[in-house]
Amino acid sequence: MIKKFLDKLMGKSTPGTSGGKPHFGKREEVPASVHGINPELVDRRAAEVVATLKQAGFEAYIVGGAVRDLLLGLRPKDFDVATNATPEQVKGLFRRAFIIGKRFRIVHVVHGRGREHEVIEVSTFRAYLDNAAAGQVAGNEKTSKAQLSGMQHAVDASGRVLRDNVWGPQDEDATRRDFTVNAMYYDPVSQIVVDYHKGLQDAKKKTLRMIGDPATRYREDPVRIIRAVRFAAKLSGLGFSIEAKSAAPLVQSQALLAEVPQSRMFDEMLKLLQTGHAIATIEQLRKLGMAKGIYPLLDVAVERADTPFVKAALVDTDRRVNEGKPVAPSFLLACVLWEDVRNGWQARLNQRQHPLPALQEAIDEVFDKRIGDVSGRGKLAADMREIWVMQPRFEKRVGNTPFGMVMQPRFRAGFDFMRLRADVGEVEEALAEWWQDFQTADDERRDDLMDQAKEEQKARQKAQPVVKRVPRAAPAADPRGLPQGSDAGPVDSDAEFPSEGGAPKKRRRRRRKPGGAGGGEGAAPAAAGE
């Protein structure tokens, strides 16, 4: 308390607050004998980027979450580099390097091509600037583009940083970072870790502590709220937890997320659910009192996380990520929103709508209600729609349908979706096993499977009770020579695919030619009604 009073009296302040020069921490160089990082866990290409920058006379380090993971004995998935070289200077040192971003200008150094390519993200050390002295705009990134174009450091009315491209020394760059365990620098050449904010100690204590005043740091960039949850979820299995002081403002700060562009919020939501810790993320959100209010679609995922189908999807996503397999946002979101699609479809079938248009209408309604207008919705929506529309078609295993299904580009996603439905008892296990065999079988085996499906269909038809119709009295003829209630116009054909408990099939009616004298019994049926 006395120290805080003296600091205030002398004009000092903590990072992230205004009034006086902040304390940037004391530089500590930790040797390999103390930090114990295994050099074999360091990505070769990231080390080459650091070496190239150092050979050109610049400072360069691996930074952020990669250093944290290396200290914990984990192999990082991504490696970022920080340097005192400007983006233009970095770009000039590498054959395939691209400057990206406006809010934070960084360089992507690309190695390899195709699926083997790797991107090393290189950022320039940023200066610590008092946001109270930054240029201010009344709008956001979209509404104030013209005003922001000439600014290097700008904030909006709430204090959120909209531009941050002022370069500075390493100690100020460290102070700009969020958690202490993410603010360390590792030199793979000398194998020294540079630490300004006791990050190494916090890593040993398994504590996530925000640098500076947490409430102010969340206001500078509200996405830090989501990052706090993501880090806590990722590291919870190792015993990490958010420091009480850093966790306290989280719930109250959630309102700041309303000012973040929807496209960025959508991307951050996907990071929460698709980085291999979806189940742990749900637990952290509930534990921190943040189960609702971050993003509407995330609210739905959290709400349904305990239902058998969505839980199976989340567990499966975590498994695939941890096995190094690709995951698609369309698949997971299709699982989360399937309940809405299914209910909307069934409601329309109950109104005796045709199954396929009813399903399409239900899907459109869900997109408008749950997804909204976010960047990339077109491709995302197309993939989700294909997954959903395939589901009733899996029930049809005769004719050319199975051969056409396995040729579709999204067949595997549709099958995996149906496989999960079988796992939770929504469809028969035998159906999933049949399609599992069919997609990998040779032509002879496929013929056998088709015969098996036909026999099963016949057995089901025989098992259905026969409904005897009671003869009705012949209706009186109308002046056109047609029975009452009949319609000379065309009638819809049978449904394209059987629905799950959907509307009964419509029978095809035949048109009769209006005979010369009222159309007698001998009048031939019209060809259109055949």
Coordinates of C-alpha atoms in Angstrom, one line a residue:
M1 CA 0.0 0.0 0.0
I2 CA 2.8 2.4 0.9
K3 CA 4.7 1.6 -2.3
K4 CA 1.5 2.3 -4.4
F5 CA 1.0 5.6 -2.5
L6 CA 4.6 6.7 -3.1
D7 CA 4.4 5.7 -6.8
K8 CA 1.3 7.7 -7.2
L9 CA 2.8 10.7 -5.4
M10 CA 5.9 10.5 -7.6
G11 CA 3.8 10.4 -10.8
K12 CA 4.5 6.7 -11.6
S13 CA 1.8 4.4 -13.0
T14 CA 1.4 0.8 -13.9
P15 CA 1.4 -0.3 -17.5
G16 CA -2.0 0.2 -19.1
T17 CA -2.8 3.3 -17.1
S18 CA -2.3 7.0 -17.8
G19 CA -0.2 9.5 -15.8
G20 CA 3.5 9.2 -15.7
K21 CA 6.0 6.8 -17.2
P22 CA 5.1 3.1 -16.6
H23 CA 7.5 0.6 -15.2
F24 CA 8.7 -1.6 -18.0
G25 CA 10.1 -4.4 -15.8
K26 CA 13.7 -5.4 -15.3
R27 CA 15.4 -7.4 -18.1
E28 CA 16.4 -10.9 -16.9
E29 CA 18.5 -13.2 -19.2
V30 CA 17.8 -16.8 -18.2
P31 CA 20.4 -19.3 -19.5
A32 CA 19.5 -22.8 -20.9
S33 CA 20.8 -24.4 -17.7
V34 CA 17.9 -22.7 -15.8
H35 CA 15.0 -22.6 -18.2
G36 CA 15.6 -26.1 -19.6
I37 CA 14.1 -25.6 -23.1
N38 CA 14.8 -28.6 -25.4
P39 CA 16.2 -27.1 -28.7
E40 CA 14.8 -30.1 -30.6
L41 CA 11.3 -28.8 -30.0
V42 CA 12.1 -25.5 -31.8
D43 CA 10.8 -25.3 -35.3
R44 CA 13.8 -25.3 -37.8
R45 CA 12.2 -22.6 -40.1
A46 CA 11.5 -20.2 -37.2
A47 CA 15.1 -20.6 -36.0
E48 CA 16.3 -19.8 -39.6
V49 CA 14.2 -16.6 -39.7
V50 CA 15.7 -15.5 -36.4
A51 CA 19.2 -16.3 -37.6
T52 CA 18.7 -14.4 -40.9
L53 CA 17.5 -11.3 -39.0
K54 CA 20.4 -11.5 -36.6
Q55 CA 22.9 -11.9 -39.4
A56 CA 21.5 -8.7 -41.0
G57 CA 22.3 -6.8 -37.7
F58 CA 18.8 -6.9 -36.1
E59 CA 17.6 -8.2 -32.8
A60 CA 15.3 -11.2 -33.2
Y61 CA 13.6 -13.7 -30.9
I62 CA 10.9 -16.4 -30.9
V63 CA 8.2 -14.9 -28.8
G64 CA 4.8 -15.4 -27.1
G65 CA 2.9 -18.6 -26.7
A66 CA 5.7 -20.7 -28.4
V67 CA 8.1 -19.7 -25.6
R68 CA 5.5 -20.6 -23.0
D69 CA 4.9 -24.0 -24.5
L70 CA 8.7 -24.7 -24.9
L71 CA 9.2 -23.9 -21.2
L72 CA 6.4 -26.4 -20.4
G73 CA 8.0 -29.1 -22.5
L74 CA 5.3 -28.9 -25.2
R75 CA 5.9 -28.7 -29.0
P76 CA 4.3 -25.5 -30.1
K77 CA 2.0 -25.6 -33.2
D78 CA 2.8 -22.0 -34.2
F79 CA 6.0 -20.0 -34.0
D80 CA 6.1 -16.2 -33.9
V81 CA 9.1 -14.0 -34.2
A82 CA 9.7 -10.5 -32.8
T83 CA 12.4 -8.1 -34.0
N84 CA 13.5 -4.5 -34.0
A85 CA 13.5 -4.5 -37.8
T86 CA 10.6 -2.7 -39.5
P87 CA 8.1 -4.6 -41.7
E88 CA 9.7 -3.2 -44.8
Q89 CA 13.2 -4.3 -43.6
V90 CA 11.9 -7.8 -42.8
K91 CA 10.3 -8.1 -46.2
G92 CA 13.5 -7.2 -47.9
L93 CA 15.4 -10.1 -46.3
F94 CA 13.2 -12.9 -47.5
R95 CA 12.1 -14.0 -50.9
R96 CA 8.6 -14.9 -50.0
A97 CA 7.5 -12.3 -47.4
F98 CA 4.2 -10.3 -47.3
I99 CA 3.2 -7.3 -45.2
I100 CA -0.3 -7.8 -43.9
G101 CA -2.8 -6.0 -41.6
K102 CA -3.7 -2.4 -40.9
R103 CA -4.5 -2.4 -37.2
F104 CA -1.2 -4.3 -36.5
R105 CA 1.2 -4.4 -39.4
I106 CA 3.1 -7.6 -39.4
V107 CA 5.1 -9.8 -42.0
H108 CA 4.3 -13.3 -43.0
V109 CA 7.4 -15.2 -44.1
V110 CA 6.3 -18.2 -46.1
H111 CA 8.3 -21.5 -46.4
G112 CA 7.4 -24.4 -48.7
R113 CA 4.3 -24.7 -50.9
G114 CA 1.0 -26.5 -50.9
R115 CA 0.1 -28.5 -47.9
E116 CA 3.7 -28.5 -46.7
H117 CA 3.9 -24.7 -46.5
E118 CA 4.5 -22.9 -43.2
V119 CA 4.0 -19.3 -42.2
I120 CA 6.3 -17.6 -39.6
E121 CA 4.7 -14.4 -38.4
V122 CA 7.2 -11.6 -37.7
S123 CA 6.2 -8.5 -35.8
T124 CA 8.2 -5.4 -35.0
F125 CA 8.8 -4.4 -31.3
R126 CA 6.0 -1.9 -30.5
A127 CA 6.4 1.2 -28.3
Y128 CA 4.3 1.6 -25.1
L129 CA 2.1 4.6 -25.7
D130 CA -0.4 6.1 -23.3
N131 CA -3.8 5.5 -25.0
A132 CA -5.1 8.7 -23.4
A133 CA -2.7 10.6 -25.7
A134 CA -3.6 8.6 -28.8
G135 CA -5.7 9.9 -31.7
Q136 CA -9.4 9.3 -31.1
V137 CA -12.2 8.5 -33.5
A138 CA -15.9 8.4 -32.7
G139 CA -16.6 5.3 -34.9
N140 CA -15.0 1.9 -35.3
E141 CA -12.7 0.2 -37.9
K142 CA -15.4 0.2 -40.6
T143 CA -17.0 3.5 -40.1
S144 CA -13.8 5.5 -39.6
K145 CA -11.6 4.0 -42.4
A146 CA -10.8 7.4 -44.0
Q147 CA -9.9 9.0 -40.6
L148 CA -7.7 6.0 -39.5
S149 CA -5.8 5.8 -42.8
G150 CA -3.2 8.4 -41.7
M151 CA -2.9 7.3 -38.0
Q152 CA -0.3 5.1 -36.5
H153 CA -1.8 5.0 -33.0
A154 CA -5.6 5.5 -32.5
V155 CA -8.3 4.4 -30.1
D156 CA -12.1 4.6 -30.3
A157 CA -14.4 6.3 -27.7
S158 CA -14.3 3.3 -25.4
G159 CA -10.5 3.1 -25.4
R160 CA -10.1 0.1 -27.7
V161 CA -7.0 0.4 -29.8
L162 CA -7.7 0.7 -33.5
R163 CA -4.2 1.4 -34.8
D164 CA -0.9 0.3 -33.1
N165 CA 2.0 0.7 -35.5
V166 CA 4.5 2.8 -33.5
W167 CA 7.8 0.9 -33.1
G168 CA 9.9 0.9 -29.9
P169 CA 12.4 -1.0 -27.7
Q170 CA 12.0 -4.6 -26.5
D171 CA 11.1 -3.7 -22.9
E172 CA 8.2 -1.6 -24.1
D173 CA 7.1 -4.3 -26.5
A174 CA 7.0 -6.8 -23.5
T175 CA 4.8 -4.4 -21.5
R176 CA 2.4 -4.3 -24.4
R177 CA 1.8 -8.0 -24.3
D178 CA -1.1 -9.5 -22.4
F179 CA -0.1 -12.3 -19.9
T180 CA 3.3 -12.5 -18.3
V181 CA 3.8 -16.1 -19.6
N182 CA 3.3 -14.8 -23.1
A183 CA 5.8 -11.9 -22.8
M184 CA 9.0 -13.9 -22.9
Y185 CA 11.6 -14.0 -25.7
Y186 CA 13.8 -16.9 -26.7
D187 CA 16.9 -16.7 -28.8
P188 CA 17.5 -20.1 -30.4
V189 CA 21.0 -19.1 -31.4
S190 CA 22.2 -18.3 -27.9
Q191 CA 19.4 -20.3 -26.2
I192 CA 18.8 -17.4 -23.7
V193 CA 15.3 -16.5 -22.5
V194 CA 14.6 -12.8 -22.0
D195 CA 12.0 -12.1 -19.3
Y196 CA 10.8 -8.7 -18.1
H197 CA 7.7 -9.5 -16.0
K198 CA 8.5 -12.6 -14.0
G199 CA 6.9 -14.8 -16.7
L200 CA 9.2 -17.7 -15.9
Q201 CA 8.1 -17.6 -12.2
D202 CA 4.4 -17.4 -13.2
A203 CA 4.9 -20.4 -15.5
K204 CA 6.4 -22.4 -12.6
K205 CA 3.5 -21.3 -10.4
K206 CA 1.0 -22.2 -13.2
T207 CA -0.5 -18.7 -13.0
L208 CA -2.0 -16.6 -15.8
R209 CA -1.4 -13.0 -14.8
M210 CA -2.2 -9.9 -16.9
I211 CA 0.6 -7.3 -17.3
G212 CA -0.6 -4.0 -15.9
D213 CA -4.2 -3.1 -14.8
P214 CA -6.4 -5.9 -16.1
A215 CA -9.5 -3.8 -16.6
T216 CA -7.6 -1.3 -18.7
R217 CA -5.9 -4.0 -20.7
Y218 CA -9.3 -5.6 -21.5
R219 CA -10.6 -2.2 -22.6
E220 CA -7.6 -1.6 -24.9
D221 CA -8.4 -4.8 -26.8
P222 CA -11.6 -6.6 -25.6
V223 CA -10.6 -9.8 -27.5
R224 CA -8.1 -10.3 -24.6
I225 CA -11.2 -11.4 -22.7
I226 CA -11.6 -14.3 -25.1
R227 CA -7.9 -15.0 -25.2
A228 CA -7.9 -15.3 -21.4
V229 CA -10.5 -18.0 -21.6
R230 CA -8.7 -19.8 -24.4
F231 CA -5.4 -19.9 -22.5
A232 CA -7.0 -21.0 -19.3
A233 CA -8.8 -23.8 -21.2
K234 CA -5.6 -24.9 -23.1
L235 CA -3.5 -24.9 -19.9
S236 CA -6.1 -26.1 -17.4
G237 CA -4.9 -29.7 -18.0
L238 CA -1.5 -28.7 -16.7
G239 CA -2.9 -27.1 -13.6
F240 CA -2.9 -23.4 -14.8
S241 CA -5.6 -21.0 -13.6
I242 CA -6.2 -17.2 -14.1
E243 CA -5.0 -15.0 -11.2
A244 CA -7.9 -13.7 -9.2
K245 CA -7.1 -10.0 -9.9
S246 CA -6.9 -10.8 -13.7
A247 CA -10.1 -12.8 -13.6
A248 CA -12.2 -10.3 -11.6
P249 CA -13.0 -7.8 -14.4
L250 CA -13.8 -10.4 -17.1
V251 CA -17.5 -10.6 -16.6
Q252 CA -18.0 -6.8 -16.3
S253 CA -15.8 -6.3 -19.4
Q254 CA -17.8 -8.6 -21.6
A255 CA -20.0 -5.6 -22.7
L256 CA -16.9 -4.2 -24.5
L257 CA -17.1 -7.1 -27.0
A258 CA -20.1 -5.5 -28.6
E259 CA -17.8 -3.0 -30.3
V260 CA -15.6 -5.7 -31.9
P261 CA -16.3 -6.4 -35.5
Q262 CA -18.6 -9.4 -36.0
S263 CA -16.1 -11.1 -38.4
R264 CA -13.4 -11.0 -35.8
M265 CA -15.7 -12.3 -33.1
F266 CA -16.7 -15.1 -35.3
D267 CA -13.1 -16.1 -35.9
E268 CA -12.3 -15.9 -32.1
M269 CA -15.3 -18.1 -31.4
L270 CA -13.9 -20.7 -33.8
K271 CA -10.5 -20.6 -32.1
L272 CA -12.2 -21.4 -28.8
L273 CA -14.0 -24.4 -30.2
Q274 CA -11.4 -25.7 -32.8
T275 CA -8.0 -25.6 -31.1
G276 CA -8.3 -29.0 -29.4
H277 CA -9.7 -27.8 -26.1
A278 CA -13.4 -27.3 -26.8
I279 CA -14.6 -29.3 -23.8
A280 CA -12.2 -27.5 -21.5
T281 CA -13.3 -24.1 -22.9
I282 CA -17.0 -24.8 -22.1
E283 CA -15.9 -25.7 -18.5
Q284 CA -13.9 -22.5 -18.2
L285 CA -16.7 -20.3 -19.5
R286 CA -19.1 -21.8 -17.0
K287 CA -16.5 -21.6 -14.2
L288 CA -15.8 -17.9 -14.9
G289 CA -19.5 -17.0 -15.1
M290 CA -19.2 -16.3 -18.9
A291 CA -21.5 -19.0 -20.3
K292 CA -23.6 -16.3 -22.0
G293 CA -22.9 -12.9 -23.5
I294 CA -19.6 -13.3 -25.5
Y295 CA -21.1 -14.2 -28.9
P296 CA -24.7 -15.5 -29.7
L297 CA -23.6 -18.6 -31.6
L298 CA -21.1 -19.4 -28.8
D299 CA -24.0 -19.1 -26.3
V300 CA -25.8 -21.8 -28.3
A301 CA -22.8 -24.1 -28.3
V302 CA -22.3 -23.7 -24.5
E303 CA -26.0 -24.3 -23.9
R304 CA -26.1 -27.5 -25.9
A305 CA -22.6 -28.8 -24.9
D306 CA -24.2 -31.4 -22.6
T307 CA -26.6 -32.8 -25.2
P308 CA -25.4 -36.2 -26.5
F309 CA -25.0 -35.1 -30.1
V310 CA -23.2 -31.8 -29.6
K311 CA -21.0 -33.2 -26.8
A312 CA -20.0 -36.0 -29.2
A313 CA -19.1 -33.4 -31.9
L314 CA -17.0 -31.4 -29.4
V315 CA -15.2 -34.5 -28.2
D316 CA -14.6 -35.6 -31.8
T317 CA -13.2 -32.2 -32.8
D318 CA -10.8 -32.2 -29.8
R319 CA -9.6 -35.7 -30.8
R320 CA -9.0 -34.8 -34.4
V321 CA -7.1 -31.6 -33.5
N322 CA -4.9 -33.5 -31.1
E323 CA -4.2 -36.2 -33.7
G324 CA -3.1 -33.5 -36.1
K325 CA -6.1 -34.1 -38.4
P326 CA -7.9 -31.1 -40.1
V327 CA -11.2 -29.8 -38.8
A328 CA -13.8 -27.7 -40.6
P329 CA -15.9 -25.0 -38.9
S330 CA -18.8 -26.0 -41.1
F331 CA -18.9 -29.5 -39.6
L332 CA -18.9 -28.4 -35.9
L333 CA -21.4 -25.6 -36.5
A334 CA -23.6 -28.0 -38.5
C335 CA -23.6 -30.2 -35.4
V336 CA -24.4 -27.3 -33.0
L337 CA -27.3 -26.1 -35.1
W338 CA -28.7 -29.4 -36.2
E339 CA -31.4 -29.3 -33.5
D340 CA -32.7 -26.0 -34.9
V341 CA -32.7 -27.4 -38.5
R342 CA -34.4 -30.7 -37.4
N343 CA -37.1 -29.0 -35.4
G344 CA -37.8 -26.4 -38.1
W345 CA -38.0 -29.2 -40.8
Q346 CA -40.3 -31.3 -38.7
A347 CA -42.6 -28.3 -38.0
R348 CA -43.0 -27.8 -41.8
L349 CA -43.5 -31.5 -42.4
N350 CA -46.3 -31.4 -39.9
Q351 CA -47.9 -28.7 -42.1
R352 CA -47.8 -31.2 -45.0
Q353 CA -45.1 -29.3 -46.9
H354 CA -43.0 -31.2 -49.4
P355 CA -39.9 -32.6 -47.6
L356 CA -37.0 -31.1 -49.7
P357 CA -38.4 -27.5 -49.9
A358 CA -39.3 -27.8 -46.2
L359 CA -35.7 -28.7 -45.3
Q360 CA -34.3 -25.9 -47.4
E361 CA -36.6 -23.4 -45.7
A362 CA -35.6 -24.7 -42.3
I363 CA -31.9 -24.2 -43.2
D364 CA -32.5 -20.7 -44.5
E365 CA -34.3 -19.8 -41.3
V366 CA -31.4 -21.1 -39.2
F367 CA -28.8 -19.2 -41.2
D368 CA -30.6 -15.9 -40.8
K369 CA -31.3 -16.4 -37.1
R370 CA -28.0 -17.9 -35.9
I371 CA -25.2 -17.1 -38.3
G372 CA -26.2 -13.6 -39.6
D373 CA -24.0 -11.7 -42.1
V374 CA -20.4 -12.7 -41.3
S375 CA -17.4 -12.8 -43.5
G376 CA -17.1 -16.1 -45.4
R377 CA -20.7 -17.1 -44.7
G378 CA -21.2 -18.1 -48.4
K379 CA -18.7 -20.9 -48.4
L380 CA -19.6 -21.9 -44.8
A381 CA -23.3 -21.9 -45.5
A382 CA -22.8 -24.0 -48.7
D383 CA -20.9 -26.7 -46.8
M384 CA -23.3 -26.8 -43.9
R385 CA -26.3 -27.0 -46.2
E386 CA -24.7 -30.0 -48.1
I387 CA -24.1 -31.8 -44.8
W388 CA -27.7 -31.3 -43.7
V389 CA -29.3 -32.1 -47.0
M390 CA -27.4 -35.4 -47.3
Q391 CA -28.9 -36.8 -44.0
P392 CA -32.3 -38.0 -45.4
R393 CA -30.6 -39.2 -48.5
F394 CA -28.5 -41.7 -46.5
E395 CA -31.8 -43.5 -45.9
K396 CA -32.1 -44.2 -49.6
R397 CA -29.8 -47.1 -50.5
V398 CA -31.4 -48.4 -53.8
G399 CA -30.9 -47.3 -57.4
N400 CA -28.1 -44.9 -58.3
T401 CA -28.4 -42.8 -55.1
P402 CA -25.5 -44.5 -53.2
F403 CA -23.1 -44.2 -56.2
G404 CA -23.9 -40.5 -56.6
M405 CA -23.6 -39.8 -52.9
V406 CA -20.0 -41.2 -52.5
M407 CA -18.9 -39.0 -55.5
Q408 CA -19.9 -35.8 -53.8
P409 CA -17.0 -33.6 -52.5
R410 CA -18.6 -33.2 -49.1
F411 CA -19.6 -36.9 -48.8
R412 CA -17.1 -37.6 -46.0
A413 CA -18.3 -34.7 -43.9
G414 CA -21.9 -35.8 -44.4
F415 CA -21.1 -39.3 -43.5
D416 CA -19.1 -38.3 -40.4
F417 CA -22.2 -36.2 -39.3
M418 CA -24.5 -39.3 -39.8
R419 CA -21.9 -41.4 -38.0
L420 CA -22.2 -39.2 -34.9
R421 CA -26.0 -39.3 -35.2
A422 CA -25.7 -43.1 -35.1
D423 CA -23.4 -43.0 -32.1
V424 CA -26.1 -41.2 -30.1
G425 CA -28.9 -43.3 -31.3
E426 CA -30.6 -40.8 -33.7
V427 CA -30.3 -43.2 -36.6
E428 CA -29.7 -47.0 -36.7
E429 CA -26.1 -48.2 -36.2
A430 CA -26.6 -50.6 -39.1
L431 CA -27.1 -47.7 -41.5
A432 CA -23.8 -46.1 -40.6
E433 CA -22.0 -49.5 -40.9
W434 CA -23.6 -50.1 -44.3
W435 CA -22.3 -46.7 -45.7
Q436 CA -18.9 -47.3 -44.0
D437 CA -18.6 -50.5 -46.0
F438 CA -20.1 -49.1 -49.2
Q439 CA -17.7 -46.2 -49.6
T440 CA -14.6 -48.3 -49.4
A441 CA -15.9 -51.5 -51.2
D442 CA -15.1 -52.7 -54.7
D443 CA -17.8 -53.1 -57.3
E444 CA -18.6 -56.7 -56.5
R445 CA -18.9 -55.9 -52.8
R446 CA -21.1 -52.9 -53.6
D447 CA -23.5 -55.1 -55.6
D448 CA -23.8 -57.4 -52.5
L449 CA -24.5 -54.4 -50.3
M450 CA -27.1 -53.1 -52.6
D451 CA -28.8 -56.5 -52.7
Q452 CA -28.7 -56.6 -48.9
A453 CA -30.3 -53.1 -48.7
K454 CA -33.1 -54.3 -51.1
E455 CA -33.8 -57.4 -49.0
E456 CA -34.0 -55.2 -45.8
Q457 CA -36.4 -52.9 -47.6
K458 CA -38.6 -55.8 -48.6
A459 CA -38.6 -57.2 -45.1
R460 CA -39.6 -53.8 -43.7
Q461 CA -42.5 -53.5 -46.2
K462 CA -43.7 -57.0 -45.2
A463 CA -43.6 -56.2 -41.5
Q464 CA -45.8 -53.1 -42.0
P465 CA -49.4 -53.8 -41.2
V466 CA -51.8 -53.9 -44.2
V467 CA -54.4 -51.2 -44.0
K468 CA -57.7 -52.2 -45.6
R469 CA -59.6 -49.4 -47.2
V470 CA -63.3 -49.1 -46.7
P471 CA -65.1 -48.7 -50.1
R472 CA -66.7 -45.3 -50.5
A473 CA -69.9 -44.5 -52.3
A474 CA -69.3 -43.3 -55.8
P475 CA -69.3 -39.4 -55.8
A476 CA -71.7 -37.6 -58.0
A477 CA -70.4 -36.3 -61.3
D478 CA -69.9 -32.6 -61.8
P479 CA -70.9 -30.8 -65.0
R480 CA -67.4 -31.5 -66.5
G481 CA -67.8 -35.2 -66.1
L482 CA -65.2 -35.3 -63.2
P483 CA -65.8 -36.8 -59.7
Q484 CA -66.3 -34.2 -57.0
G485 CA -63.2 -33.0 -55.3
S486 CA -60.9 -34.0 -58.2
D487 CA -58.7 -31.5 -60.0
A488 CA -57.9 -31.5 -63.7
G489 CA -54.6 -29.7 -63.0
P490 CA -51.2 -31.4 -62.4
V491 CA -50.4 -32.8 -58.9
D492 CA -47.0 -33.0 -57.2
S493 CA -45.1 -36.2 -57.6
D494 CA -43.9 -38.3 -54.7
A495 CA -41.3 -36.9 -52.3
E496 CA -37.7 -36.8 -53.5
F497 CA -36.6 -38.7 -50.3
P498 CA -38.5 -40.2 -47.4
S499 CA -38.6 -37.9 -44.4
E500 CA -37.9 -38.9 -40.8
G501 CA -41.5 -39.2 -39.6
G502 CA -42.5 -36.6 -42.2
A503 CA -45.7 -36.0 -44.1
P504 CA -47.4 -38.9 -45.9
K505 CA -46.8 -39.4 -49.6
K506 CA -49.1 -37.8 -52.0
R507 CA -50.7 -40.2 -54.5
R508 CA -50.4 -39.4 -58.1
R509 CA -53.8 -38.8 -59.6
R510 CA -54.7 -39.4 -63.2
R511 CA -56.4 -36.8 -65.3
R512 CA -59.4 -37.8 -67.4
K513 CA -60.2 -36.4 -70.7
P514 CA -63.4 -34.4 -70.6
G515 CA -65.5 -36.7 -72.8
G516 CA -67.9 -35.3 -75.4
A517 CA -71.0 -36.2 -73.4
G518 CA -69.7 -35.6 -69.9
G519 CA -66.9 -38.1 -70.2
G520 CA -68.0 -41.7 -69.8
E521 CA -66.3 -44.7 -68.3
G522 CA -64.6 -45.5 -71.5
A523 CA -62.8 -42.2 -71.8
A524 CA -59.0 -42.7 -72.0
P525 CA -56.8 -41.2 -69.3
A526 CA -54.8 -38.1 -70.3
A527 CA -51.1 -38.8 -71.0
A528 CA -50.0 -36.1 -68.5
G529 CA -51.5 -38.0 -65.7
E530 CA -50.0 -41.4 -66.6

